[in-house]
Amino acid sequence: MENIIRIAVQKSGRLSEDSLRLIKECGIKFYNGTGKLKSTSTNFPIEFLYLRDDDIPGYVADGVADLGIVGENELVEKDKDVDIQKKLGFSKCRLSLAIPKGEEYPGLSYFQSKSIATSYTKILGDYLNANNISAEIHEISGSVEIAPSIGLAEGICDIVSSGSTLMMNGLKEVEEIFKSEAVLISHKGLNAAKMAIVEKLLFRINAVQTGKSNKYVLLNAPNDSLDKIISLIPGMRSPTILPLAQDGWSSVHSVLNEDQFWENIEELRAAGAEGILVVPIEKMVL
Ligand code: PRT
Ligand code: ZN
């Protein structure tokens, strides 16, 4: 069992699909039939445990799992001692304070001596302490948004992404107290054999992420504007220039960050570029 790592992922919920997709994009094959609690990859030394997200930080801290994918909100709330290897860029959300929308909000002092319903008692408690507010924290595990309307609490602290759940429940967001996204965590003190496998996985995750933020761009350009166009899309080392069958024209191939492409598109066209194709990159190793 030494030369295999175990990763804990959410069994079903907002993190599961993106977690498994990322692993698949890394070229790691596995079968996750419904209802399975455990599976093993056929082409990479990794085993999967399918768990509730609440349990993932603890399993990784205890070393039952070597790695885990979990939201930062859950990780910080559970207060477990693990290493964060990488932010994964999905399941982005925020933890916010909200109050009934008709209430006037003068600032954080609003919450002084009030009651707040939340599932995140640690993050909220730390935040209120740091801001010298003393409020009564009412712990509930779900449907936090209905607490004010049924008289359970005066405000709430919960995860928000689009904000529509707050709106539907007659609440307004007044303070963002924590920003979260999915993170890859690891057990502290993994041995060298396991760490080598983790490094291999990280290498692949980086290649997938770098590929996603870059595009392969192909365009046709008149030869007399090539210098200008090359300066706009410099590429990894330098662009590839191939002559077209038509005299005086070339095809230019380059790789660039998508934002950089959009920033330069007008100048590229003004310089005579045409037939511009932007193609996704699956993996990219720098
Ligand atoms: O069963 P298990 O315990 O594994 O799952 P869970 O029900 O505890 O968690 P799940 O699957 O709902 O969420 C997992 C993680 O996804 C969270 O810990 C966050 O890190 C992240 N995440 C991202 C979200 C949201 N977006 C989100 N919108 N978690 C919850 N929500 C809920 C929020 O609580 C609120 O009820 O969605 C509602 C708000 O959404 P909007 O879009 O209306 O603002
Ligand atoms: Zn949960």
PDB file of C-alpha atoms in Angstrom, residues 6 15 35 40 64 102 104 116 122 155 164 190 193 197 207 215 228 234 249 251 265 275 277:
ATOM      1  CA  ARG A   6      -5.703   7.844  -1.530  1.00  0.00           C
ATOM      2  CA  LEU A  15     -17.909  19.704  -5.662  1.00  0.00           C
ATOM      3  CA  GLY A  35     -23.265   4.066  -4.787  1.00  0.00           C
ATOM      4  CA  THR A  40      -9.039   2.549  -7.835  1.00  0.00           C
ATOM      5  CA  VAL A  64      -6.963   7.992   6.383  1.00  0.00           C
ATOM      6  CA  GLY A 102     -36.219  46.145   4.738  1.00  0.00           C
ATOM      7  CA  GLU A 104     -31.388  49.691   7.544  1.00  0.00           C
ATOM      8  CA  ILE A 116     -27.156  35.193  13.825  1.00  0.00           C
ATOM      9  CA  LYS A 122     -16.052  28.974  13.819  1.00  0.00           C
ATOM     10  CA  GLY A 155     -29.472  37.771  10.671  1.00  0.00           C
ATOM     11  CA  SER A 164     -30.770  34.492  -5.625  1.00  0.00           C
ATOM     12  CA  LEU A 190       3.471  12.282   3.679  1.00  0.00           C
ATOM     13  CA  ALA A 193       7.104   7.724  -2.039  1.00  0.00           C
ATOM     14  CA  ILE A 197       3.006  10.583  -6.616  1.00  0.00           C
ATOM     15  CA  ALA A 207      -0.707  21.329 -17.280  1.00  0.00           C
ATOM     16  CA  LYS A 215      -5.453  29.358 -26.552  1.00  0.00           C
ATOM     17  CA  LYS A 228       3.648  43.989 -36.095  1.00  0.00           C
ATOM     18  CA  PRO A 234       4.611  36.578 -29.232  1.00  0.00           C
ATOM     19  CA  TRP A 249       0.712  35.931 -47.333  1.00  0.00           C
ATOM     20  CA  SER A 251      -0.131  31.727 -41.734  1.00  0.00           C
ATOM     21  CA  ILE A 265      -7.775  41.604 -31.361  1.00  0.00           C
ATOM     22  CA  GLY A 275      -9.168  34.190 -40.894  1.00  0.00           C
ATOM     23  CA  LEU A 277      -9.015  30.841 -35.416  1.00  0.00           C
TER      24      LEU A 277
END
